[in-house]
Short mmCIF file of C-alpha atoms in Angstrom, two decimals:
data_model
loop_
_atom_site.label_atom_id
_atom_site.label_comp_id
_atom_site.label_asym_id
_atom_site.label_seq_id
_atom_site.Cartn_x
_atom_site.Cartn_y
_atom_site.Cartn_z
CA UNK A 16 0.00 0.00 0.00
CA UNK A 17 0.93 3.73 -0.65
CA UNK A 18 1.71 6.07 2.17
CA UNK A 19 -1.11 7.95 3.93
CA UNK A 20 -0.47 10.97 2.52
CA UNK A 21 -0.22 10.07 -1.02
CA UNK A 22 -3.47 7.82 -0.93
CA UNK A 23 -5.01 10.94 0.39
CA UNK A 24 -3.74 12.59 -2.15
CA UNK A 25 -5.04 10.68 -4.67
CA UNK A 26 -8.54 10.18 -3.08
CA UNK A 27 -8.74 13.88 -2.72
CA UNK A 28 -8.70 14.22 -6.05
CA UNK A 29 -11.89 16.05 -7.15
CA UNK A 30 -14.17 15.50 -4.15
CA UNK A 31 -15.86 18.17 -3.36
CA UNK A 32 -16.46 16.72 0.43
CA UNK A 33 -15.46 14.15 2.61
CA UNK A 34 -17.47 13.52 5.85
CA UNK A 35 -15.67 13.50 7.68
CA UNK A 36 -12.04 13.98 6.66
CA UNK A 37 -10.38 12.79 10.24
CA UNK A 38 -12.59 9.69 10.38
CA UNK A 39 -11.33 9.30 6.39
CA UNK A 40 -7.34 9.34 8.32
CA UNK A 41 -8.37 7.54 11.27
CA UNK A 42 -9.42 4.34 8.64
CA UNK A 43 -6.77 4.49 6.41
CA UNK A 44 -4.30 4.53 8.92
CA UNK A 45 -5.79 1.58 10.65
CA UNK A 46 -5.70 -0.07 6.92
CA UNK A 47 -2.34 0.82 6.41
CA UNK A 48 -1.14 -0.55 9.83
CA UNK A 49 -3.07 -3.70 9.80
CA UNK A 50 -2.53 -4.59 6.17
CA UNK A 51 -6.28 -4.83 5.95
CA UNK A 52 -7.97 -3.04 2.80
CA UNK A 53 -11.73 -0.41 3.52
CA UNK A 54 -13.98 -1.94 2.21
CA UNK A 55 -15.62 0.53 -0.53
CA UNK A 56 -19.60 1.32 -1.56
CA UNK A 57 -20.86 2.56 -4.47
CA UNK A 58 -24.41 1.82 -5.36
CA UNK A 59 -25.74 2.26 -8.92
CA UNK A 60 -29.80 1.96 -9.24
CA UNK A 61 -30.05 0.69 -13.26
CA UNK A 62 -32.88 3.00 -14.23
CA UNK A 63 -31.35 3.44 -17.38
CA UNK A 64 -29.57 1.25 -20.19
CA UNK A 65 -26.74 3.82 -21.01
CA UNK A 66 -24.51 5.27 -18.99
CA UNK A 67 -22.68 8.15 -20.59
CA UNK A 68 -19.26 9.99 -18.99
CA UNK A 69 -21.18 12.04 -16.22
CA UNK A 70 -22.18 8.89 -14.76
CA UNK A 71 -18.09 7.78 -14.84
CA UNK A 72 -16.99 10.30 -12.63
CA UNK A 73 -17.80 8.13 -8.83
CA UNK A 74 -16.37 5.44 -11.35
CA UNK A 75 -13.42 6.53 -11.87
CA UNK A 76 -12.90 7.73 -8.06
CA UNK A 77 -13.75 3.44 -7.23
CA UNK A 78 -10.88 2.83 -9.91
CA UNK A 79 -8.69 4.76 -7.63
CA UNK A 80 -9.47 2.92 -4.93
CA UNK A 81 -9.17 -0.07 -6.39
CA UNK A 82 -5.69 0.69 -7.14
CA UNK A 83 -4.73 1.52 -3.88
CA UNK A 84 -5.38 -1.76 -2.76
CA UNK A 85 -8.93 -1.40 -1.34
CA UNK A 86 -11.60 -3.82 -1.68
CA UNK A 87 -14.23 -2.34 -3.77
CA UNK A 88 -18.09 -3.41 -3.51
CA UNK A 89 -20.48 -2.00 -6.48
CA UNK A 90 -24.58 -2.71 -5.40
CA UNK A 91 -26.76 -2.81 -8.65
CA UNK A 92 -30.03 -1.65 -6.84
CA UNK A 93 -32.27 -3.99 -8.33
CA UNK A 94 -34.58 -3.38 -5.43
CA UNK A 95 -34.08 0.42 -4.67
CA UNK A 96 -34.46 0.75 -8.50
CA UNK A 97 -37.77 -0.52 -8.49
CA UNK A 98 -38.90 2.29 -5.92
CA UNK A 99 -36.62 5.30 -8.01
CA UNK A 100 -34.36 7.96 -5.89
CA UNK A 101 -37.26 10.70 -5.51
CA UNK A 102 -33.26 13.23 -5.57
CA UNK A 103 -33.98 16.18 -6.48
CA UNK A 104 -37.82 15.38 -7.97
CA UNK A 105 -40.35 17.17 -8.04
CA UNK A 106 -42.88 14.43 -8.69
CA UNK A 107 -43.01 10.75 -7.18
CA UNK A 108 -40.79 8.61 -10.55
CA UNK A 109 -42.57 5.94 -12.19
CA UNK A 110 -41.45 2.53 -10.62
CA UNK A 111 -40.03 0.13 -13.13
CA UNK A 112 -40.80 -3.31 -13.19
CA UNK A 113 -38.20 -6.10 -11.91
CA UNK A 114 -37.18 -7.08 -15.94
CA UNK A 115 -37.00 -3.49 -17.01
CA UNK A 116 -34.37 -3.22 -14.11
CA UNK A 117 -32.47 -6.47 -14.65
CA UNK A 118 -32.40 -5.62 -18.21
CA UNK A 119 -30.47 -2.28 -17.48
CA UNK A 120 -28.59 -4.05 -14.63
CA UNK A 121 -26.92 -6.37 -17.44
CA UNK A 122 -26.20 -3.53 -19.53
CA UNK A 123 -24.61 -1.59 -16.58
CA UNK A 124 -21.97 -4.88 -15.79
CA UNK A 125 -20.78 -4.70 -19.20
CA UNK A 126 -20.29 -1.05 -19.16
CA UNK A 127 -19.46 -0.75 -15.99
CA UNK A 128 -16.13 -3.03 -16.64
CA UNK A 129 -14.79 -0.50 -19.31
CA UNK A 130 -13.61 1.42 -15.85
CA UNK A 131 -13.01 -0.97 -13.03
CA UNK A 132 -10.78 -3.87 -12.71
CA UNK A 133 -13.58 -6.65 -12.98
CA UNK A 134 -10.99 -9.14 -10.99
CA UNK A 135 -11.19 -7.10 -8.15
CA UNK A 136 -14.72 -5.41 -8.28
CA UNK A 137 -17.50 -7.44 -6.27
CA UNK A 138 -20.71 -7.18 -7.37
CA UNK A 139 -23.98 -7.40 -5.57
CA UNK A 140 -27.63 -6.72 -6.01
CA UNK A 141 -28.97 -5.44 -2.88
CA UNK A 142 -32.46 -7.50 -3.26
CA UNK A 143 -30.29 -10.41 -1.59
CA UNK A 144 -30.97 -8.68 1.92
CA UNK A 145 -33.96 -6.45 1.27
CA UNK A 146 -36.07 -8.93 -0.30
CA UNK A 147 -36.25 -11.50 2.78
CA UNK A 148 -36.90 -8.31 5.19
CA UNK A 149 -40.93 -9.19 6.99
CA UNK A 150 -42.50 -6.53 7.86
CA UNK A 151 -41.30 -6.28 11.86
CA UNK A 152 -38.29 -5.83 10.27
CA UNK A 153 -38.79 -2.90 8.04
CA UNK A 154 -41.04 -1.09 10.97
CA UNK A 155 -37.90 -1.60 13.28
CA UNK A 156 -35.63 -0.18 10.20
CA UNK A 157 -38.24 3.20 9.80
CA UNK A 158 -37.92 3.71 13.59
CA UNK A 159 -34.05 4.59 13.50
CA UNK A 160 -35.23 7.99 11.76
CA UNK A 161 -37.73 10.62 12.22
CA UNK A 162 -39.95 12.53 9.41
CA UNK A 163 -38.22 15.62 10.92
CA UNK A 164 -34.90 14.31 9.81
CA UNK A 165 -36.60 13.51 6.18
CA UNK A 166 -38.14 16.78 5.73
CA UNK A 167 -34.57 18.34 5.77
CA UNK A 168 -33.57 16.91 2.37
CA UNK A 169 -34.24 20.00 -0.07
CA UNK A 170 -36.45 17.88 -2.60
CA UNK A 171 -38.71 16.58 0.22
CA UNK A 172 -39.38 19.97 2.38
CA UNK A 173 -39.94 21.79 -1.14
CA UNK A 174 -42.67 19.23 -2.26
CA UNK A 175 -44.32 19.53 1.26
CA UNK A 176 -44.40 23.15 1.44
CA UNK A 177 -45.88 23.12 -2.18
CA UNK A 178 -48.46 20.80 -1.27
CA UNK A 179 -47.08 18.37 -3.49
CA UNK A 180 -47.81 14.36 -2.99
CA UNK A 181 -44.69 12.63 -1.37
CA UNK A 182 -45.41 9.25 -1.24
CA UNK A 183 -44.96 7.25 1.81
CA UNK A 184 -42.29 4.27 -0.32
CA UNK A 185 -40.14 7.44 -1.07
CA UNK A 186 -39.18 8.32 2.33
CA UNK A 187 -38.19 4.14 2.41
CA UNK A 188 -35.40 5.18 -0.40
CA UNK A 189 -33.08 6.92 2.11
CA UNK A 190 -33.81 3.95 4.59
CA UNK A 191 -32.82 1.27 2.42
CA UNK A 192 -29.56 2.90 0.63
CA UNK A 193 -28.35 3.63 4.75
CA UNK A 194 -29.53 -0.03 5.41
CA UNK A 195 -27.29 -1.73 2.08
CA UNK A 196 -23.92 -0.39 3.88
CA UNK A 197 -25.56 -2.09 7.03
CA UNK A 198 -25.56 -5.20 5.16
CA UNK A 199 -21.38 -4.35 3.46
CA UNK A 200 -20.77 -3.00 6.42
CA UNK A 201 -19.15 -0.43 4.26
CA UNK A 202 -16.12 1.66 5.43
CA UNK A 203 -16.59 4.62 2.49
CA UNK A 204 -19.46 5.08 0.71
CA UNK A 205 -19.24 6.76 -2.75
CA UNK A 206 -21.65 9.05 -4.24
CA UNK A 207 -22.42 12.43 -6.03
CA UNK A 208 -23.25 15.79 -4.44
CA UNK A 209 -26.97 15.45 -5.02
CA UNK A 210 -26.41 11.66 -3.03
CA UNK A 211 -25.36 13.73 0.27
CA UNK A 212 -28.28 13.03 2.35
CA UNK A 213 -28.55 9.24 1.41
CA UNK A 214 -25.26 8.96 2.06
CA UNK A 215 -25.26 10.25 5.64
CA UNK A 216 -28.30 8.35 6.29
CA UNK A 217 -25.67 5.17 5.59
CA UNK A 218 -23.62 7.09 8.63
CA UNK A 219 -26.81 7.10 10.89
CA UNK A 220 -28.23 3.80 10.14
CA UNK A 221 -24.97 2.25 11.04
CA UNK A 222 -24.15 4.14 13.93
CA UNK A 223 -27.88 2.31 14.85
CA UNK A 224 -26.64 -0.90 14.36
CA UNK A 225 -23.61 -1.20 16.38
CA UNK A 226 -20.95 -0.72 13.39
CA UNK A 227 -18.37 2.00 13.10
CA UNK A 228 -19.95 4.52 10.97
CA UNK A 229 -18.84 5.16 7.00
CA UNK A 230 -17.03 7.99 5.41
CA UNK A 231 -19.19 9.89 2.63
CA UNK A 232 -16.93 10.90 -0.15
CA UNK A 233 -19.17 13.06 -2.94
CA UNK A 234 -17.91 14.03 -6.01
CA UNK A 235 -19.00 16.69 -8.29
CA UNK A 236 -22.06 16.55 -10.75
CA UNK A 237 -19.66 16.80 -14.66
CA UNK A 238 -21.07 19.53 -16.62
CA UNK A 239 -22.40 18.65 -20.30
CA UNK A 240 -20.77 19.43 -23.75
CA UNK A 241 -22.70 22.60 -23.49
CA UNK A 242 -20.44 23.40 -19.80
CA UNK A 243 -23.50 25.00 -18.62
CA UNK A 244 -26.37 22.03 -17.58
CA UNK A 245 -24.92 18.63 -16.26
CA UNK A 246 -24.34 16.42 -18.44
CA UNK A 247 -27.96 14.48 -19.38
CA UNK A 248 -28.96 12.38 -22.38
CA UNK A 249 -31.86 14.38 -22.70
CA UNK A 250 -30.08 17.29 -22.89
CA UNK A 251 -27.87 16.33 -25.50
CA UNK A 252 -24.92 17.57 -24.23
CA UNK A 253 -23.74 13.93 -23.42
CA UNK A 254 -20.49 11.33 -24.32
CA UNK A 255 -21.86 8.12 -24.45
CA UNK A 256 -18.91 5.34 -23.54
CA UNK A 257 -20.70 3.33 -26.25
CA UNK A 258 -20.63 5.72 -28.44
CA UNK A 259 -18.17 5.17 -31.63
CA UNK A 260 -14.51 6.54 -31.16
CA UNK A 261 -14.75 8.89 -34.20
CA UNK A 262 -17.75 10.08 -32.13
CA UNK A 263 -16.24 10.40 -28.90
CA UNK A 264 -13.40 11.88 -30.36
CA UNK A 265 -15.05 14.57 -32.18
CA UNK A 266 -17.47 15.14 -28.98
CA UNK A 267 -14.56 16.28 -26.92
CA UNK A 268 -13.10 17.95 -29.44
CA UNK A 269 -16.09 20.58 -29.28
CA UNK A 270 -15.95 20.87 -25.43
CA UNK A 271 -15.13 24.45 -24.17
CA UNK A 272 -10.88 25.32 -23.97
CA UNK A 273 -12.26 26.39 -19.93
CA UNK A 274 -13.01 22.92 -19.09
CA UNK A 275 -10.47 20.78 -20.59
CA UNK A 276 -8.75 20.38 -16.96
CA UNK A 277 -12.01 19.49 -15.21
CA UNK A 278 -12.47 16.74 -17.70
CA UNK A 279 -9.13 15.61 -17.29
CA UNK A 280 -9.42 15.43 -13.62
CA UNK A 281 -12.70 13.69 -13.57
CA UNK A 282 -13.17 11.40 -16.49
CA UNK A 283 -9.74 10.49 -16.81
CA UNK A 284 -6.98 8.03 -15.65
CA UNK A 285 -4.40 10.95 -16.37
CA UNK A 286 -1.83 11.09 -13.11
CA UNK A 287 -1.86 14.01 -10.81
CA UNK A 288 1.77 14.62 -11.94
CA UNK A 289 0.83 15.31 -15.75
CA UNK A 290 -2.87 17.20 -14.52
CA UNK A 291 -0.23 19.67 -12.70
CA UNK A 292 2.14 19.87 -16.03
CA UNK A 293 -0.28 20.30 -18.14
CA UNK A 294 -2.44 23.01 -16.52
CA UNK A 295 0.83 24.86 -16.30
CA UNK A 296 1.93 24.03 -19.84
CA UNK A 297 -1.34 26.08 -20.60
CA UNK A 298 -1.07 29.03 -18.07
CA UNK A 299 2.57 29.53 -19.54
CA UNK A 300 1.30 29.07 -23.49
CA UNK A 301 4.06 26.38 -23.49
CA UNK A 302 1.03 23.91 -24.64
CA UNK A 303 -1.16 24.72 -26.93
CA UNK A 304 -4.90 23.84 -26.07
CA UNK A 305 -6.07 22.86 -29.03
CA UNK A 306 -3.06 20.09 -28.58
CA UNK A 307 -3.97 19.17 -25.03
CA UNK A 308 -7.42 18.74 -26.49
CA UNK A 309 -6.71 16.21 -28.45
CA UNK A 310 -4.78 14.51 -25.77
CA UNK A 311 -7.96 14.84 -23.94
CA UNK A 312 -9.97 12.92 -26.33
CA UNK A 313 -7.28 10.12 -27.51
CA UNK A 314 -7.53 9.77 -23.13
CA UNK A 315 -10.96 9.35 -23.85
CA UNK A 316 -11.47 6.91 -26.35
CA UNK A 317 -8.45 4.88 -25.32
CA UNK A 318 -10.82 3.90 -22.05
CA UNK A 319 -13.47 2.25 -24.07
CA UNK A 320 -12.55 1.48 -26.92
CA UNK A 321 -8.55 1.17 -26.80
CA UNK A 322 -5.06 2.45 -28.16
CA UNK A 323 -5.52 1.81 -31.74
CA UNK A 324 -8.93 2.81 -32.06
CA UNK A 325 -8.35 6.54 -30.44
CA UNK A 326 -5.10 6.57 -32.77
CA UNK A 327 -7.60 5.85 -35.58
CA UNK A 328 -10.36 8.36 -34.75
CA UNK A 329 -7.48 11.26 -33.93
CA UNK A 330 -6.10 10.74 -38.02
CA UNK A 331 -9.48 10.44 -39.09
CA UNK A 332 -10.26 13.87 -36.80
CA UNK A 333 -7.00 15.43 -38.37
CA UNK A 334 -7.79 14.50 -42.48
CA UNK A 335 -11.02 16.34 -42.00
CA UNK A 336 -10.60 19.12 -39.95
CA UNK A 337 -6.86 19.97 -40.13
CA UNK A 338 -5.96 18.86 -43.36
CA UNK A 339 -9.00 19.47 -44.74
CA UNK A 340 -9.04 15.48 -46.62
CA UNK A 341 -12.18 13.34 -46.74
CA UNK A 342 -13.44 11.34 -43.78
CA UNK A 343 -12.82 7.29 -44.70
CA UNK A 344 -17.03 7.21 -45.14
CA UNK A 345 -18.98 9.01 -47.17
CA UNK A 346 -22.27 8.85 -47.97
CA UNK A 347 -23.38 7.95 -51.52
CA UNK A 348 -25.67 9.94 -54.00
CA UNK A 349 -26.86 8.39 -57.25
CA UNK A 350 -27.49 10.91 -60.03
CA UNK A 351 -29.73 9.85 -63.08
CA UNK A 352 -30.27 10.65 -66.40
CA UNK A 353 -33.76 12.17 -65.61
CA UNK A 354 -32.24 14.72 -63.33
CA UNK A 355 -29.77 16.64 -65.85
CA UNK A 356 -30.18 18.54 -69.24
CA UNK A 357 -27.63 17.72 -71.43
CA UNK A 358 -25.26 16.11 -69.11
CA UNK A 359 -25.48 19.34 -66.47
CA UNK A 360 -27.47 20.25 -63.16
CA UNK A 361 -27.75 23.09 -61.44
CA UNK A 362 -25.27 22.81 -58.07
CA UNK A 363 -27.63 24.22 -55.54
CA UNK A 364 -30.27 21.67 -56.83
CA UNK A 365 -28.11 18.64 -56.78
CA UNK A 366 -26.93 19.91 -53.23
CA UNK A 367 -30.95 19.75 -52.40
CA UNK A 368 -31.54 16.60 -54.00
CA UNK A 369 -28.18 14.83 -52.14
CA UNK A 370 -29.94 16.10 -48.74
CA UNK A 371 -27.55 18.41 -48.24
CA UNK A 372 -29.26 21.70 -47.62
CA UNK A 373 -33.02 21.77 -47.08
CA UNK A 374 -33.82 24.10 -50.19
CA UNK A 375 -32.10 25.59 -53.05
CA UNK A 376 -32.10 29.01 -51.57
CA UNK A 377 -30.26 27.34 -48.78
CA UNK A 378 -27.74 25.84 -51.05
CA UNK A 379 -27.24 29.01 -52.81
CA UNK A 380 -26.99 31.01 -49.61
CA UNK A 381 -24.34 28.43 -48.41
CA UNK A 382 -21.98 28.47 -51.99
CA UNK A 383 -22.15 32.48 -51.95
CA UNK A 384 -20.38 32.05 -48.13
CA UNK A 385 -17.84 30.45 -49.43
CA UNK A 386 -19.47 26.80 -48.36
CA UNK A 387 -19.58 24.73 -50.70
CA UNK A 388 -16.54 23.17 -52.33
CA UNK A 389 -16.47 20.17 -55.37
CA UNK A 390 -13.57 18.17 -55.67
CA UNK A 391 -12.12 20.51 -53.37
CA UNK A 392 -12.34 23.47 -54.99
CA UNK A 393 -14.46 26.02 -53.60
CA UNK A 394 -17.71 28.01 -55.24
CA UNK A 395 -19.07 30.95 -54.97
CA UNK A 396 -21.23 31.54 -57.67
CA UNK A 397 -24.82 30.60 -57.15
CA UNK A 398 -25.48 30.12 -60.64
CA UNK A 399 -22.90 27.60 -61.11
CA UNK A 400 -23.77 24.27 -62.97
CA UNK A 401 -21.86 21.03 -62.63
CA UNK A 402 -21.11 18.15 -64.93
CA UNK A 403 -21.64 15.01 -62.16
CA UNK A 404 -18.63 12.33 -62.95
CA UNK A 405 -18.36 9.10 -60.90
CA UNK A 406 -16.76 9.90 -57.69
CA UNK A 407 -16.98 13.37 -57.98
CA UNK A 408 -17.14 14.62 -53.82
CA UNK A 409 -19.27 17.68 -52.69
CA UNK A 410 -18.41 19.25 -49.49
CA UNK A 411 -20.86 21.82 -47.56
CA UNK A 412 -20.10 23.24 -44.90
CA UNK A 413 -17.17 21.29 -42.36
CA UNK A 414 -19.39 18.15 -41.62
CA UNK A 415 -21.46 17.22 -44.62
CA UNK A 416 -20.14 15.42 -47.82
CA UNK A 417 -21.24 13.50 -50.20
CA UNK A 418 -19.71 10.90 -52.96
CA UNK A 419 -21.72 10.99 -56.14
CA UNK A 420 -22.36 7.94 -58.50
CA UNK A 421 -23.59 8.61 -62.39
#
């Protein structure tokens, strides 16, 4: 095992709190002396089949720990999942059925693996203790905590002073994530800011129970492509870690210069030794950012999808937008006799007809800014007519090109 300062080190790495810190010492210390590893908790509730690199960021942090020797426990909430986390909802969340949930839950394990070391990651479902619990059981559970202490999570107190239904299986959420690190009898619990209060609970429930209470460690919520909202599928601001490398690749290539670092720090394996020479690289103008970019994204797509493939998608990334060459794929357009006059068409029409631009005064508008370009050559009159030859490659705008077949 690594010294106590330098696993700090390394577990202080993003957090944005650790409750509390000396208790955080205290364990480690004990670890370090005993030769016994923590035992770490992270619980994912599968309500979802895709996880995309917000979701990475607590994963990443378990990776961490992993590598400092810990033993690291991941709960699928098949159970809890069933009820939803009513965090930061305004409205009680449709419950999902047990196969909608173990559907996700197998998607989750495979993705999951892209980040942590599946040899040293156990895996439970947390229906193995909070299925068999009778109901004496569950009434002794809801005594450890008052409706007081519920009604001072945010979500909660806002619905009730709105007059807004909180249903009674919601308040059970907090209950049973506190009650699954009873059953680990987990030594750090993992979680993001909006998890705060659940994770606490974990703190109170076990302090209840007779076992030495968790650390909460939360991490931060990673803003979206847009660096404004967090990052959300629905939003569309998202990397998807199942997404293609050329897509990944070109994702983070369009993320905001201002949070390259924050990126690197959270969705990254990069060492704290290169985060701190590369920030200053780019507060000196040694590096340039458009370079550490790209080191960003070959980072990136290296973690799911490996070496070769981010060495692939950065060349492909380079042809089109540096070097201005074709991307390896283009999409085919057959012309026909029927659609020229004397062996000629009218550019802005074929543009139209190839799906390029949504009307001819589109297309025009487009070649008179400069645009539109065939075989690489730019045009800028309007009027222009081509003569379509097998092959022949029309680009508009940075993104859209087309391969045409007479």
């Amino acid at each position: 095992m690594l010294t106590l300062d330098k696993q700090l080190e390394i577990i202080r790495r993003g957090a944005v709190e650790i409750v509390p810190e000396n208790e955080l010492v205290d364990k480690l210390r004990h670890s370090i002396d005993s030769g016994s590893p923590l035992r770490i908790k992270l619980g994912l509730d599968p309500t979802a089949p895709d996880i995309h690199l917000g979701h990475t960021v607590v994963l990443q942090k378990l990776r961490q720990f992993q590598e400092l020797g810990h033993q690291v426990t991941l709960i699928l909430g098949d159970f809890t999942a069933r009820i939803g986390d009513p965090t930061g909802r305004s409205e009680t969340r449709r419950q999902l059925t047990e196969e909608q949930v173990l559907s996700n839950a197998r998607t989750y394990e495979r993705q999951i693996f892209k980040i942590l070391d599946r040899d040293r990651t156990e895996v439970v479902f947390n229906s193995q203790w909070l299925t068999p619990m009778n109901f004496a059981q569950v009434v002794e559970l809801s005594a450890k905590c008052t409706v007081a202490r519920m009604l001072e999570r945010d979500d909660f107190a806002k619905r009730f002073k709105e007059y807004l239904p909180i249903s009674i299986h919601e308040l059970f959420y907090p209950l049973m994530q506190g009650y699954d690190s009873v059953a680990l009898k987990a030594d750090v619990e993992l979680g993001g800011t909006d998890q705060k209060f659940n994770l606490l609970m974990g703190r109170t429930l076990q302090k209840e129970y007779g076992q030495e209470p968790q650390v909460a460690l939360m991490m931060p919520i990673l803003e979206g492509l847009d660096g404004v909202q967090k990052m959300s599928k629905s939003l569309g601001n998202y990397i998807g870690i199942d997404e293609s490398p050329r897509e990944m690749y070109g994702k983070t290539m369009s993320l905001a210069d201002e949070l390259m670092l924050r990126y690197f720090e959270l969705a990254t394996a990069v060492s704290l030794d290169e985060l701190r020479t590369i920030e200053a690289g780019l507060k000196s103008g040694g590096m340039h950012p458009r370079d550490v970019k790209m080191r960003l994204a070959r980072e990136i797509v290296t973690q799911y999808h490996g070496q070769d493939a981010a060495i692939a998608a950065e060349e492909e990334f380079k042809r089109i937008f540096q070097q201005k060459d074709l991307p390896d794929e283009l999409p085919e357009f057959q012309v026909t006799r029927d659609m020229l006059e004397d062996g000629i068409i009218w550019l802005p029409k074929l543009i139209v007809l190839s799906g390029m631009a949504g009307g001819t005064s589109e297309a025009r508008r487009l070649i008179q800014q400069g645009g539109v370009k065939v075989d690489g050559e730019k045009v800028e009159d309007p009027n222009s007519s081509v003569k379509p030859v097998s092959n022949m490659v029309i680009q508009v705008g940075k993104r859209k090109f087309t391969r045409f077949i007479v």
